[in-house]
Every structure is written in structure tokens, then in C-alpha cells.
């Protein structure tokens, strides 16, 4: 696992850790079942506070990217199934909300495309 934290980046360090681990898990660079370093170990190797890495791990666990197995450690979770379920649920809620607002499908899709461009920096 290779992570690089850029202090001059606009994203906070915990978000950089979260995004990089998430991307490496999604791309297969970190395979399902890969054991991640301990929070303390990763914090030390990156020169970050333990709470910073802990916050990233909590976010990754909430996203379904990693799973903690008690004393056994923290591992890359099965290929995005929890993340895909959450995304599907969010999409369903969005579709229901824009319909209640009276927006047509084209306007709803335009809003989604704009939000995705903003989120992914395109």
C-alpha cells in the first residue's frame, strides 16, 4: 500500500488517506482481504496524528470499503457491495425528491452531472 499526503493540498489529510485507500481498493491494487496497517502504525509512517488516520478508517468503514475484525485487524472489504448499496439508496432518495420537487428527468440528470463534475473535479 502506498499513500502520499500533500500538506499543500486543499483536501484535509484524513480525506486524502480515505480517498487513496478507497481508490486502491476499488482498482484492485489493495485486494479484498488485504490487511491494512494499524491506525497507529499508519499514522506513524505518514507522520500524521493517530486521530487523523482513525477518522479516515471510520469513514472507510462507513463506506463499506474496509471492515474491522476486532483484534484481528482491519481488512479491505468485499468489492464495494456496501458502497454500491448505499449509492443505490442515495440515488433512489434523490429520484424521489426531484420528482416531488416537480423536476423532469432531464433537469434531474443535469443536476447530477453538475454535482459529479464538481465532486470529481472535472
XYZ file of C-alpha atoms in Angstrom:
122
model
C 0.000 0.000 0.000
C 1.364 3.374 -0.986
C -0.095 6.638 0.290
C 1.144 10.174 -0.241
C -0.123 13.042 1.866
C 0.329 16.514 0.415
C 0.259 19.263 3.013
C -0.339 21.905 0.304
C -3.402 20.014 -0.971
C -6.767 21.647 -0.299
C -8.169 18.319 0.951
C -7.563 17.622 4.653
C -5.106 14.783 5.420
C -7.811 12.371 6.657
C -9.689 12.845 3.356
C -6.510 12.198 1.381
C -5.983 8.936 3.300
C -9.636 7.953 2.822
C -9.658 8.753 -0.894
C -6.380 6.972 -1.648
C -7.291 3.777 0.222
C -10.751 3.805 -1.353
C -9.300 4.205 -4.849
C -6.690 1.487 -4.299
C -9.387 -0.894 -3.028
C -11.700 -0.066 -5.934
C -8.947 -0.532 -8.532
C -7.804 -3.831 -7.030
C -4.385 -2.506 -6.011
C -5.496 -3.446 -2.500
C -7.241 -6.812 -2.948
C -10.225 -7.974 -0.935
C -8.983 -9.324 2.369
C -5.774 -7.254 2.380
C -4.840 -6.434 5.962
C -4.329 -2.710 6.479
C -1.780 -1.315 8.908
C -2.995 -0.434 12.380
C -4.212 3.108 12.873
C -1.169 3.871 14.995
C 1.220 2.232 12.518
C -0.161 4.078 9.505
C -0.228 7.388 11.373
C 3.413 6.936 12.326
C 4.515 6.011 8.799
C 2.687 9.017 7.302
C 3.657 11.469 10.034
C 0.027 12.125 10.916
C -1.876 12.233 14.186
C -3.481 8.946 15.220
C -6.919 10.630 15.296
C -6.485 11.714 11.663
C -5.992 8.138 10.470
C -8.725 6.873 12.809
C -11.156 9.365 11.228
C -10.225 8.110 7.740
C -10.676 4.475 8.802
C -14.099 5.263 10.323
C -15.185 6.936 7.075
C -13.894 3.994 5.015
C -15.723 1.544 7.254
C -18.902 3.596 6.930
C -18.479 3.496 3.142
C -18.096 -0.281 3.222
C -14.555 -0.155 1.822
C -12.904 -1.702 4.885
C -14.036 -3.820 7.806
C -12.594 -4.121 11.278
C -12.480 -7.601 12.741
C -11.774 -6.751 16.354
C -8.297 -7.765 17.475
C -7.634 -9.461 14.140
C -7.219 -6.116 12.396
C -8.695 -4.063 9.593
C -9.156 -5.506 6.116
C -10.305 -4.438 2.651
C -13.962 -5.453 2.423
C -15.619 -7.389 -0.377
C -15.654 -5.433 -3.607
C -17.775 -2.408 -2.920
C -21.051 -4.189 -2.239
C -21.898 -1.987 0.754
C -20.815 1.142 -1.105
C -22.917 0.163 -4.118
C -25.956 -0.465 -1.913
C -25.526 2.929 -0.251
C -25.111 4.661 -3.627
C -28.240 2.948 -4.928
C -30.180 4.021 -1.855
C -28.971 7.610 -2.218
C -29.899 7.603 -5.910
C -33.389 6.323 -5.100
C -33.872 9.034 -2.468
C -32.656 11.671 -4.948
C -35.029 10.437 -7.657
C -37.985 10.576 -5.277
C -37.005 14.045 -4.047
C -36.628 15.628 -7.514
C -39.939 14.111 -8.606
C -41.652 15.685 -5.560
C -39.998 18.986 -6.498
C -41.545 18.723 -9.951
C -38.290 18.454 -11.904
C -38.266 16.489 -15.131
C -35.804 13.715 -15.861
C -33.543 15.955 -17.986
C -33.259 18.598 -15.265
C -32.604 15.939 -12.619
C -29.851 14.329 -14.713
C -28.275 17.727 -15.409
C -28.153 18.442 -11.683
C -26.496 15.058 -11.043
C -23.917 15.576 -13.800
C -23.054 19.026 -12.440
C -22.686 17.656 -8.901
C -20.474 14.778 -10.109
C -18.253 17.155 -12.097
C -17.860 19.334 -9.020
C -17.144 16.373 -6.742
C -14.625 14.741 -9.065
C -13.005 17.996 -10.168
C -13.811 17.750 -13.854
